[in-house]
Coordinates of C-alpha atoms in Angstrom, one line a residue:
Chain A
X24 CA 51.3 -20.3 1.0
X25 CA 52.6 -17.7 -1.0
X26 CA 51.8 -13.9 -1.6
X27 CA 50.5 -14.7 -5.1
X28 CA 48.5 -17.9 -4.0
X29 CA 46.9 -16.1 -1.3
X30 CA 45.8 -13.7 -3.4
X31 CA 44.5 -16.1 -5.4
X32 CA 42.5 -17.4 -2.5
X33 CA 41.6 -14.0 -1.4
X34 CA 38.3 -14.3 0.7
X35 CA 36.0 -11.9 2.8
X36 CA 34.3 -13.2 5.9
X37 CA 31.0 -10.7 6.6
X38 CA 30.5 -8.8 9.5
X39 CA 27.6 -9.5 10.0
X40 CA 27.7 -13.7 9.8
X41 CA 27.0 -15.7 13.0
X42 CA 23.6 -15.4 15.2
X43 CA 21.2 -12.4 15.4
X44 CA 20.5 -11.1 18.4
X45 CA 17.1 -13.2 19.0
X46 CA 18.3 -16.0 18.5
X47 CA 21.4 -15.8 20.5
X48 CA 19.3 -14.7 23.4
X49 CA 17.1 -18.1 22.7
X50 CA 20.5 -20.2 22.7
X51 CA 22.2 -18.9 25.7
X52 CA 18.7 -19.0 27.7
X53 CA 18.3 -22.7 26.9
X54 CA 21.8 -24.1 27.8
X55 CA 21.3 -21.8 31.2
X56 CA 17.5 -23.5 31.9
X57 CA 19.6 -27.0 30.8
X58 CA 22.0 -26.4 33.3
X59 CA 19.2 -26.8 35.9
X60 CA 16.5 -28.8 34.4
X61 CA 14.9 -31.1 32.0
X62 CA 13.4 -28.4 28.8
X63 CA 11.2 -29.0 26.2
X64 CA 11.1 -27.3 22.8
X65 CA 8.1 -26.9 20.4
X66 CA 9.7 -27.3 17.3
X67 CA 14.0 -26.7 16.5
X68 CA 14.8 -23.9 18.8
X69 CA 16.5 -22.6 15.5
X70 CA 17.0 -23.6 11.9
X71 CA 20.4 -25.4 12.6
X72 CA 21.5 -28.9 13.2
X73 CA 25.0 -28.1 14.5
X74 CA 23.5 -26.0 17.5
X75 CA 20.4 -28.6 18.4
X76 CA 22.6 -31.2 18.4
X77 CA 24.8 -29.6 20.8
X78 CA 21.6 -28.3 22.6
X79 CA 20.6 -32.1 22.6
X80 CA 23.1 -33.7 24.4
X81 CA 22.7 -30.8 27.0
X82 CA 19.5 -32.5 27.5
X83 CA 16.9 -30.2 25.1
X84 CA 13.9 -32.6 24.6
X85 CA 12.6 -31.3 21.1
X86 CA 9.0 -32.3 20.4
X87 CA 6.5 -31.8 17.9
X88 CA 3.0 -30.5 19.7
X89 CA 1.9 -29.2 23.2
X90 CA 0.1 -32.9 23.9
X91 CA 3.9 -34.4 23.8
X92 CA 4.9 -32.1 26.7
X93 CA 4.5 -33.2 30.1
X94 CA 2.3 -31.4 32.8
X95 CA 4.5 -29.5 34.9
X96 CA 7.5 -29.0 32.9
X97 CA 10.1 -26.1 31.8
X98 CA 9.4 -25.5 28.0
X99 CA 11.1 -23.4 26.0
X100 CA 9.2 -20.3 23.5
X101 CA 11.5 -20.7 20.7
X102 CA 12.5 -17.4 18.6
X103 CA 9.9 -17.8 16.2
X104 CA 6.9 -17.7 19.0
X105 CA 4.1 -19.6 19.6
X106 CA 0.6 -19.3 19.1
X107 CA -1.3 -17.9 22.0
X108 CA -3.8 -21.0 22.0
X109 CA -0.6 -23.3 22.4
X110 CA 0.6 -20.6 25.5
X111 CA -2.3 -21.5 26.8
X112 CA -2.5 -25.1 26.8
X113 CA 0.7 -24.8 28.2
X114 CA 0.0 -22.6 31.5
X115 CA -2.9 -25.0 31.5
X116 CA -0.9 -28.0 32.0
X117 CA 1.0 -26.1 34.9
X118 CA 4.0 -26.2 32.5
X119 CA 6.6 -23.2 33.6
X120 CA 7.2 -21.6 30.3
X121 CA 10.5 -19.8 29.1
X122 CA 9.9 -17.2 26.5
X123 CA 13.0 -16.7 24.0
X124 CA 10.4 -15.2 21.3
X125 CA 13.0 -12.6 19.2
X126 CA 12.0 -9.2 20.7
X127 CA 11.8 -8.3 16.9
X128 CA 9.0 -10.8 17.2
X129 CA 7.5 -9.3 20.3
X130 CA 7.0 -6.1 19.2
X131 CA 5.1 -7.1 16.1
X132 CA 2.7 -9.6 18.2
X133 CA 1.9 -5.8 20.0
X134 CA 1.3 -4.3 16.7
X135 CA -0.7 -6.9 15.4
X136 CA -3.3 -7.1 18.5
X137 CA -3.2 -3.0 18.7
X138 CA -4.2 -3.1 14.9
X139 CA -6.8 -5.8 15.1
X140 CA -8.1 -3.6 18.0
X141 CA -8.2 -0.5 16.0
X142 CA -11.0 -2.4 14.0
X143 CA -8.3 -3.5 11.0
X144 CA -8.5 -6.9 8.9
X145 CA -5.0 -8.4 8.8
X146 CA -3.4 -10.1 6.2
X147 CA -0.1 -11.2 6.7
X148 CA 2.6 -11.8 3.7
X149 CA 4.6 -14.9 3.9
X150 CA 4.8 -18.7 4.2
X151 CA 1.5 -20.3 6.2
X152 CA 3.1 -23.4 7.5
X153 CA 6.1 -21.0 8.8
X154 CA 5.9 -21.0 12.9
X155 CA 6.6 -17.4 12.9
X156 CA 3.1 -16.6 10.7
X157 CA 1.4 -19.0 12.9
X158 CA 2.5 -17.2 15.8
X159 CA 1.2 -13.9 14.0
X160 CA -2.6 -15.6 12.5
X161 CA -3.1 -16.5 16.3
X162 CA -2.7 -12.8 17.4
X163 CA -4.8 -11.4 14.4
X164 CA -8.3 -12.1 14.9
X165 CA -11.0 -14.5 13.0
X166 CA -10.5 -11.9 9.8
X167 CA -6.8 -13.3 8.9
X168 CA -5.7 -13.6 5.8
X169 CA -2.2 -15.3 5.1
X170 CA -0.6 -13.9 1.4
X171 CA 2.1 -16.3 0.0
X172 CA 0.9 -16.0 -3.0
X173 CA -0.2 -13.6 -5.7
X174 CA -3.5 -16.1 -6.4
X175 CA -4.1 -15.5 -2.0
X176 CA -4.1 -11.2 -2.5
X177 CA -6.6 -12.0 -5.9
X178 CA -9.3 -14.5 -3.3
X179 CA -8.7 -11.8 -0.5
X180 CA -12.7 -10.3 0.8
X181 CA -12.5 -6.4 0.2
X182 CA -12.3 -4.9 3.8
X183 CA -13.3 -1.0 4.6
X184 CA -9.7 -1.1 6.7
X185 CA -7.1 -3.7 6.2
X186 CA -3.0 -3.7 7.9
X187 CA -0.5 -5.8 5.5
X188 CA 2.7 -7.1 7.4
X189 CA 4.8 -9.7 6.7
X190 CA 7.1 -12.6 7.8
X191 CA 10.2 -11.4 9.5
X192 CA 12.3 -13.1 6.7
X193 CA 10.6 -12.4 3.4
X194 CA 12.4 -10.4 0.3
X195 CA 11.9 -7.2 0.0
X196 CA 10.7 -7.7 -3.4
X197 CA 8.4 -9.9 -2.4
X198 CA 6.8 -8.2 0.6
X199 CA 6.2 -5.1 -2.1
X200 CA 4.8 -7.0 -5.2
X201 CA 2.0 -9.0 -2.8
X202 CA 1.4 -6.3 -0.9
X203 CA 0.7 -4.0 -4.3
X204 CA -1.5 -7.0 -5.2
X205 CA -3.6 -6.6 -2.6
X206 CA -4.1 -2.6 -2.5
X207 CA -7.0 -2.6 -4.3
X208 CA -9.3 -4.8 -1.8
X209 CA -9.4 -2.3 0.9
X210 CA -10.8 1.5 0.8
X211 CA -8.0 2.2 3.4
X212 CA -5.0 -0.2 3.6
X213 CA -1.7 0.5 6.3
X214 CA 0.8 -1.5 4.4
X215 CA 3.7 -2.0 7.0
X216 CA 7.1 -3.2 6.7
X217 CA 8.2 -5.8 9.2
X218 CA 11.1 -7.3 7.3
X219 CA 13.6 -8.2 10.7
X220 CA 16.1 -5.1 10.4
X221 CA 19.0 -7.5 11.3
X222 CA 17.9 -9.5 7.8
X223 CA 18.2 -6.3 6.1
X224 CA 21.7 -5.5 7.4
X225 CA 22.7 -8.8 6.2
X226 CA 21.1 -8.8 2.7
X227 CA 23.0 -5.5 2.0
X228 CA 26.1 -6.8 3.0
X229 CA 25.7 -9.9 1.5
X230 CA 24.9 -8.1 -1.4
X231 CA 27.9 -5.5 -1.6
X232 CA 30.4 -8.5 -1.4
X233 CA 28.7 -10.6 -3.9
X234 CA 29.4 -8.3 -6.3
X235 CA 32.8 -8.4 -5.4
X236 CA 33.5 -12.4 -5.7
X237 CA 33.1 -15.3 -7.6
X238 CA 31.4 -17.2 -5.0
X239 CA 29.3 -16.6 -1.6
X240 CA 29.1 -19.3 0.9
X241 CA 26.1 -19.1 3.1
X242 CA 26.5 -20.7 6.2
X243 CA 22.7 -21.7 7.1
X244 CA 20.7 -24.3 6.9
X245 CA 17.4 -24.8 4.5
X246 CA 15.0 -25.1 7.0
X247 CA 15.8 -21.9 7.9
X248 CA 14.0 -18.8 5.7
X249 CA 16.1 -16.1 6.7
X250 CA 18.7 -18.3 5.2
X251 CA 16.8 -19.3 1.9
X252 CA 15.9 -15.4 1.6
X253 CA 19.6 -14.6 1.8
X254 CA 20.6 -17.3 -1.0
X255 CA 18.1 -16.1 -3.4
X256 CA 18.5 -12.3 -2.9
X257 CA 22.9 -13.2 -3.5
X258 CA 22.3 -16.0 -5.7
X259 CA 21.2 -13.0 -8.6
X260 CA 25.1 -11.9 -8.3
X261 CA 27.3 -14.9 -8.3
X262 CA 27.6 -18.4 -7.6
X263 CA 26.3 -19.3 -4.0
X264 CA 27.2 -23.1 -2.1
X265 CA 24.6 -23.4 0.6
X266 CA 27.1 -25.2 3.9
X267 CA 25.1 -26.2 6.7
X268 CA 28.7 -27.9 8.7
X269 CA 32.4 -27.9 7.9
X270 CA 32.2 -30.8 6.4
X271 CA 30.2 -30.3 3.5
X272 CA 33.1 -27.7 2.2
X273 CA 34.8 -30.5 0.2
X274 CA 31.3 -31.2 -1.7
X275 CA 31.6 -27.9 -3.3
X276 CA 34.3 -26.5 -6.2
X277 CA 35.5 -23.3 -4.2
X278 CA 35.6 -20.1 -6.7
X279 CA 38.2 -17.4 -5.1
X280 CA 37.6 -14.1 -4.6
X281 CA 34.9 -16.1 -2.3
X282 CA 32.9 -14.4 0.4
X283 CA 31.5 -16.2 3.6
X284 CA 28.0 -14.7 4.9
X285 CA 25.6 -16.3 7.1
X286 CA 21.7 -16.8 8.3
X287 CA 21.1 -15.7 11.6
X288 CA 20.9 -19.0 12.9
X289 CA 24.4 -19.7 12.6
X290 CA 27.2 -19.1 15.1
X291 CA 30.4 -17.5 14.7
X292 CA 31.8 -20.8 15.2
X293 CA 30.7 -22.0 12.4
X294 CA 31.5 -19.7 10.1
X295 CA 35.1 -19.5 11.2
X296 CA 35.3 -23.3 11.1
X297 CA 34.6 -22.8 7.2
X298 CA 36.8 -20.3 6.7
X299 CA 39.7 -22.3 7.9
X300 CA 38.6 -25.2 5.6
X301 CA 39.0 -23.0 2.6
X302 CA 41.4 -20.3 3.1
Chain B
X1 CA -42.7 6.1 -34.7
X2 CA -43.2 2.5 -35.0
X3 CA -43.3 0.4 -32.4
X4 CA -40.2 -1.5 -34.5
X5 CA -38.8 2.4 -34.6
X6 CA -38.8 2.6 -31.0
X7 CA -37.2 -0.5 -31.1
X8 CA -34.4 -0.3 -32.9
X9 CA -33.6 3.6 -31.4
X10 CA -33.6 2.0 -27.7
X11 CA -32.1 4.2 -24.9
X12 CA -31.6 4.5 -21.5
X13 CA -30.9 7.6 -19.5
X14 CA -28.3 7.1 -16.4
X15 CA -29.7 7.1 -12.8
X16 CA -26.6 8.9 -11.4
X17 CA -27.1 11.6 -14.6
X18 CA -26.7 15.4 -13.4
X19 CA -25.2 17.6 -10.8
X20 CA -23.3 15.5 -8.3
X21 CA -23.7 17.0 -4.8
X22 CA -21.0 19.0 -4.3
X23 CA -21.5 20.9 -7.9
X24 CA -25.2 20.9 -6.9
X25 CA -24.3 22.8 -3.7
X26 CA -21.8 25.3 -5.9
X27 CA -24.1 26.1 -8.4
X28 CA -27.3 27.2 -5.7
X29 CA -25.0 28.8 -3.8
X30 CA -23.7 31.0 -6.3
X31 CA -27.0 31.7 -7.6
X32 CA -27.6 33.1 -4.8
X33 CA -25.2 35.6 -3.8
X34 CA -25.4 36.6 -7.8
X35 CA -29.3 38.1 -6.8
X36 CA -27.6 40.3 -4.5
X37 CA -23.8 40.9 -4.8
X38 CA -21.6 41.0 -8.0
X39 CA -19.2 37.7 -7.2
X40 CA -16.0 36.8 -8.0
X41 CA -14.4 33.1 -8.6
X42 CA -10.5 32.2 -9.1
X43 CA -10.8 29.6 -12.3
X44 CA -14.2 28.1 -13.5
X45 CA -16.7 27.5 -10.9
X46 CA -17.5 24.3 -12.6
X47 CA -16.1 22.4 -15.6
X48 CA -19.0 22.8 -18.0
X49 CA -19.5 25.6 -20.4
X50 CA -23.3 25.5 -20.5
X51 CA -23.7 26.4 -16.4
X52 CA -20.9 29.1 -16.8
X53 CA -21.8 30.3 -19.3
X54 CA -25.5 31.1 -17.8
X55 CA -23.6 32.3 -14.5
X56 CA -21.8 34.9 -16.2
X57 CA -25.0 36.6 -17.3
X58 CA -26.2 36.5 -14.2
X59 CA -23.0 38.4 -13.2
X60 CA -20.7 36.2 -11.9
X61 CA -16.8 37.1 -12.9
X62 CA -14.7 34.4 -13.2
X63 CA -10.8 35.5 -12.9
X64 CA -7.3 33.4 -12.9
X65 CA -5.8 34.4 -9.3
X66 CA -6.0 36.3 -6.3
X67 CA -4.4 39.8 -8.1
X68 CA -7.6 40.4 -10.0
X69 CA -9.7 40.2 -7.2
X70 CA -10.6 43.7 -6.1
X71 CA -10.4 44.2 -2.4
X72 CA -13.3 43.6 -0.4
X73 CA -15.0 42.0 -3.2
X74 CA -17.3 39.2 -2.2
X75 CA -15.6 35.6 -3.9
X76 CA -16.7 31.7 -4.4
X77 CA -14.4 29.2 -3.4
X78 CA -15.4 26.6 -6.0
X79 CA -16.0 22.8 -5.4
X80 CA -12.8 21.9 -6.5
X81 CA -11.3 24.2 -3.3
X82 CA -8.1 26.6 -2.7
X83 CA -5.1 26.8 -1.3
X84 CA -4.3 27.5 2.0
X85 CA -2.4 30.5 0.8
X86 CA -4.7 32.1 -1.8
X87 CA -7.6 32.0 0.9
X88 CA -5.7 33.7 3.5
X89 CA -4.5 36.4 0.8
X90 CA -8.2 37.0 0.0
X91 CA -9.0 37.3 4.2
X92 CA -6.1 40.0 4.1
X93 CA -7.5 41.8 1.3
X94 CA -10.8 42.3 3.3
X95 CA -12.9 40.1 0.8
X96 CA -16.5 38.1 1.5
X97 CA -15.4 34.3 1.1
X98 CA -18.0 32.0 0.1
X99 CA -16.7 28.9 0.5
X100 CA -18.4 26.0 -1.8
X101 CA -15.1 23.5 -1.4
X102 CA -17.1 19.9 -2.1
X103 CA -17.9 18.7 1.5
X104 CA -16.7 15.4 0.3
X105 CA -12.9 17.1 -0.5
X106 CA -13.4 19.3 3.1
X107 CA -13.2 16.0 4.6
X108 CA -10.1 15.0 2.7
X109 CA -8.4 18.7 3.7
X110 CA -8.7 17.5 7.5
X111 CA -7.9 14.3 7.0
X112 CA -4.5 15.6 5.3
X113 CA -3.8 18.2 7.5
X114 CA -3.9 15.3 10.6
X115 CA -2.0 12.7 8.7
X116 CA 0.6 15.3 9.0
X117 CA 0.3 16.1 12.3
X118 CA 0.5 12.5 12.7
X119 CA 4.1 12.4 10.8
X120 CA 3.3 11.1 7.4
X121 CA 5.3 12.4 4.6
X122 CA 1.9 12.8 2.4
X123 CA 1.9 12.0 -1.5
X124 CA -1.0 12.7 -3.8
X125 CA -1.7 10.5 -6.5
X126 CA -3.2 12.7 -9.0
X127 CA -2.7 15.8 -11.6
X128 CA -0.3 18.3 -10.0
X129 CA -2.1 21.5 -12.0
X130 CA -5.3 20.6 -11.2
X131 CA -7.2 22.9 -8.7
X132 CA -8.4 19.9 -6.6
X133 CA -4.6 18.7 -6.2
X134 CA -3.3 22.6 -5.2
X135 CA -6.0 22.2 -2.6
X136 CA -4.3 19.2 -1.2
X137 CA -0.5 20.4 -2.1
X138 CA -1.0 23.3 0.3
X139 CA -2.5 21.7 3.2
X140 CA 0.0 18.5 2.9
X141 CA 3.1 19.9 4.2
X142 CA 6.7 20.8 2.9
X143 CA 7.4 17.1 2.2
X144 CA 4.9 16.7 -0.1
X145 CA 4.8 14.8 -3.0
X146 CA 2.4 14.2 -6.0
X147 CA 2.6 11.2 -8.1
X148 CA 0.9 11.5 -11.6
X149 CA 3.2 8.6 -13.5
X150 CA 5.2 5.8 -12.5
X151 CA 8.7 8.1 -13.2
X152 CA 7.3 10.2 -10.3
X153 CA 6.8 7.1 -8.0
X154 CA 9.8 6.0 -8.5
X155 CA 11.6 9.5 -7.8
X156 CA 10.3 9.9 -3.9
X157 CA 12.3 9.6 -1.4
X158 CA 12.7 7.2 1.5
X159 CA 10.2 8.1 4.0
X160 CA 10.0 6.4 7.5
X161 CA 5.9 6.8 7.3
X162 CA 4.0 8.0 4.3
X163 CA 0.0 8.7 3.9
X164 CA -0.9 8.0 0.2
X165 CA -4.4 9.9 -1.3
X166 CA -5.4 10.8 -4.3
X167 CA -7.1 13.3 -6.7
X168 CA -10.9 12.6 -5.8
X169 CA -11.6 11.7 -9.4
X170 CA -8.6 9.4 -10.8
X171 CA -9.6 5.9 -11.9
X172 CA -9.5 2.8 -9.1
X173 CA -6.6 1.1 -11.8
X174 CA -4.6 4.3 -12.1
X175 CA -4.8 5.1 -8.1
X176 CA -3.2 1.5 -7.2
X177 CA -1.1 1.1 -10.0
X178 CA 0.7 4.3 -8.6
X179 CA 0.2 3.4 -5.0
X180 CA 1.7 0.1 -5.7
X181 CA 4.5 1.3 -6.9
X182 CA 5.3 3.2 -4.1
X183 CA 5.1 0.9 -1.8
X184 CA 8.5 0.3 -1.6
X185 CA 10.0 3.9 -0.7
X186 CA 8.9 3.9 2.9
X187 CA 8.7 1.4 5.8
X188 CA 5.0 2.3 6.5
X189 CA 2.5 3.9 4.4
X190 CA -0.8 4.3 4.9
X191 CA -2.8 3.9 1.2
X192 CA -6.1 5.7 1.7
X193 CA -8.2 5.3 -1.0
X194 CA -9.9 8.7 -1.9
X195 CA -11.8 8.4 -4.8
X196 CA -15.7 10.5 -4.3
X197 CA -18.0 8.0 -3.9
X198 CA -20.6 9.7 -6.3
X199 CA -17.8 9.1 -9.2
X200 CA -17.5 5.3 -7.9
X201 CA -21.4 5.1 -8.5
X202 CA -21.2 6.6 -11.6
X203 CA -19.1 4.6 -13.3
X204 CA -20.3 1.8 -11.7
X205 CA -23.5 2.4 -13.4
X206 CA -21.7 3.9 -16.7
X207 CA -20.0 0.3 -17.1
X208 CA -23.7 -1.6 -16.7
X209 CA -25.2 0.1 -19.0
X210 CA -21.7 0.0 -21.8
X211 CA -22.1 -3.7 -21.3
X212 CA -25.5 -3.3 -22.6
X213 CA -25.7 -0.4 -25.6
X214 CA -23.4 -0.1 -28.8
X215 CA -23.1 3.6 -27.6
X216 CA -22.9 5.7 -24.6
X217 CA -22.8 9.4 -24.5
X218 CA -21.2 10.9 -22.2
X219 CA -22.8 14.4 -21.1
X220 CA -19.6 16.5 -19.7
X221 CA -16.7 18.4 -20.6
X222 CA -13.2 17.7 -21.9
X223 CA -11.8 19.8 -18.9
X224 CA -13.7 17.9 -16.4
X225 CA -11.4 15.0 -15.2
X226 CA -14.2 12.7 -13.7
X227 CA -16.2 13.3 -17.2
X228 CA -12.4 12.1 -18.9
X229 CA -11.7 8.9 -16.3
X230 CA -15.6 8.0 -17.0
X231 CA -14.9 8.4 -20.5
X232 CA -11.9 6.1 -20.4
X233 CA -13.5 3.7 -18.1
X234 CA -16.5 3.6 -20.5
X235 CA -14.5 3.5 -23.8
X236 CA -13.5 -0.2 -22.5
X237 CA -16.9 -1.4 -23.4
X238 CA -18.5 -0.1 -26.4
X239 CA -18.3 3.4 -28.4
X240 CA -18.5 6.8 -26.8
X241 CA -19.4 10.3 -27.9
X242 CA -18.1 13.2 -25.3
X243 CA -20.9 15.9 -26.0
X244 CA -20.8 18.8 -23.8
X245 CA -24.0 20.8 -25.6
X246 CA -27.7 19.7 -27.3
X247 CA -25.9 21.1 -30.7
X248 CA -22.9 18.4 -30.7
X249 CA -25.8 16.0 -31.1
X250 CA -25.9 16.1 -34.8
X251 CA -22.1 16.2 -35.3
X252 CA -22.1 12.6 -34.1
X253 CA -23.2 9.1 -35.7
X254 CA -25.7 7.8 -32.7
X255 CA -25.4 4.2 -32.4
X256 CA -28.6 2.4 -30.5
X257 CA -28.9 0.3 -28.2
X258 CA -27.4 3.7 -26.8
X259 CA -27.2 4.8 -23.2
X260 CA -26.9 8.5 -21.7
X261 CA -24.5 9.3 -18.6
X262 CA -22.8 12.3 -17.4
X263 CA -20.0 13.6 -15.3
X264 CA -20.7 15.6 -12.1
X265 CA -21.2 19.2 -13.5
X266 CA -23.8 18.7 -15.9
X267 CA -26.9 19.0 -14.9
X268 CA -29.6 16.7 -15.7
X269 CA -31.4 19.3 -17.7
X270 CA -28.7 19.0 -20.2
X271 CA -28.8 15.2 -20.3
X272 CA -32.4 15.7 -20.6
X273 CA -32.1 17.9 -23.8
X274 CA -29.7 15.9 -25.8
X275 CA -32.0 12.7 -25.5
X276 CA -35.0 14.4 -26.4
X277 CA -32.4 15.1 -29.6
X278 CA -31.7 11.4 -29.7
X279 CA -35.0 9.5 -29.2

């Protein structure tokens, strides 16, 4: 290629693009555990079809509820958690469970029992159906309320003491407008950021090189919401081309100076697979 | 009159009319010292003219700061409270202190002055040159901020944990409008909502009764910023007359069905009079 054709082609891949740290604890725990035994999953151990199907022919059984799990087996707690009722049922079964919960994860499972403890109601911002927030309603007493909506913050009961967190994953924006929503149904409301720091990192990167290209490719998948957040949050600066595999480069009209970020379910790999298909 | 008379010149006189406690307390307590001592008091000891005016005869001097007070002098803290510093100049000058701070604004002082020690950067949601919001300025810390418009919310500064409070006597919509906005500028913050009680049941009731007159007076002065955010909160409903003495009666046209309501330092005596002027 020449000077002035790869300048045409001139393209930024992000520092921060391949796997967080949770979930590349949760990967390199499972192919260990596959090495020795059978494993089952709850759910995809993360929002990407390149690494479970890799993960799948290692031998990852990936099911759908606890009743699908057979008594005495290793299962895997994917990133996202697990509700403690399903723990339960587990350790009941005489399953031998792995947990890969993100420590991110962890520590806000201790908030949230410490707070509900301290006599607040909880009401948590983000998407109900979301395995991280179910993870969270479990740990957060019979007073739960989920926000994913402004509608949710107008129905929510007042409460003399109420604790607003969020979803890991949510916008910024977002977590702030439902959480101002709801101020005014408590006498005394701890409004607490829990936006994954790692996101955060990303999103501003993401960000700062949007601004400086035509295009961003995201290399996620959209199952996955750290992923979706990412492509709205870029998708107000230039033109954005969701890839979820190599393969799907050719779908999309490339637009140079281009950018390549990722969700933090993605690997490295990936993203410098990509970037050999369009440099 | 005839019974049609009555009728048509229907009034109701507010439940929650008169001295609220905390001007209640003030007032007696002054009283007081006046039958024995003459007694000083750094702004007016409550925001109505009539009482003030009748304290004055008795002997109390009313004086802008600290300079004018002579040393050793006996002085009234008023409801509204002082600032740290002003007190402890008045201890060093070898005066009496009285202190009549509102027992409901006491609690908010302690409850500031631990938030701190706790690590909140504290902002205060109200009128930085009111006395009330010096009182809290002073017992808040150097970090400090007071938010009285949305410019101001958006001006603070990142803080890792922030306590927001506000002026005792601000309206519910104003408080988390401001509170709301921000939301954003710290990763937790704690929105306590600090609004007296007594005003709450006083407009509360003030409201009722709009929804059911053509009129409502309003017993209070203009410098009195619960009598103003009752005023406000009233105006939303039906026609209002401000009337801080029996002689504005005639100055204003009185509409009927009319109710009678007052802010916290007018006593019901007042309220009394200016219906008998009415009915």
């Amino acid at each position: 290629m020449t000077t002035a054709a790869k300048k045409r082609k001139r393209m930024t891949i992000a520092r921060f693009a391949g796997f967080c740290g949770g979930v590349a604890m949760a990967v390199k725990g499972a192919e260990k555990l596959l090495s020795e035994n059978e494993v089952y999953c709850i759910g995809d151990i993360i929002h990407n079809s390149f690494v479970i199907e890799s993960l799948k022919k290692k031998g990852l059984k990936t099911v759908s509820s606890v009743e699908e799990i057979p008594p005495h087996s290793h299962m895997i707690i994917r990133a996202h958690g697990l509700p403690l009722e399903e723990i339960s049922s587990l350790t009941k079964k005489g399953c031998v469970v792995h947990d890969f919960t993100c420590p991110i994860l962890k520590k806000i499972h201790k908030d949230i029992i410490q707070l509900k403890r301290k006599g607040h109601e909880i009401a948590i911002i983000g998407n109900p159906r979301h395995a991280e927030v179910k993870a969270f309603v479990s740990r957060a007493g019979e007073k739960v309320s989920v926000i994913s909506k402004a509608l949710d913050a107008d129905a929510l009961p007042y409460a003399r003491c109420r604790a607003i967190i969020c979803q890991s994953t949510i916008s910024g924006d977002l977590f702030v407008s439902l959480a101002a929503k709801a101020l005014g149904k408590s006498a005394q409301t701890l409004v607490i950021d829990t936006i994954c720091s790692d996101a955060k990192k990303r999103r501003k990167e993401a960000v700062a090189l949007a601004k400086k290209s035509k295009m961003v490719i995201i290399v996620g998948d959209s199952k996955s919401s750290n992923t979706m957040t990412l492509s709205v949050i870029v998708g107000k600066h230039c033109a954005v081309a969701l890839i979820s595999s190599a393969d799907e480069v050719k779908k999309n009209k490339i637009r140079y100076p281009l950018a390549i970020v990722s969700g933090a379910s993605s690997p490295r790999e990936l993203v410098l697979d990509i970037a050999r298909k369009v440099c």
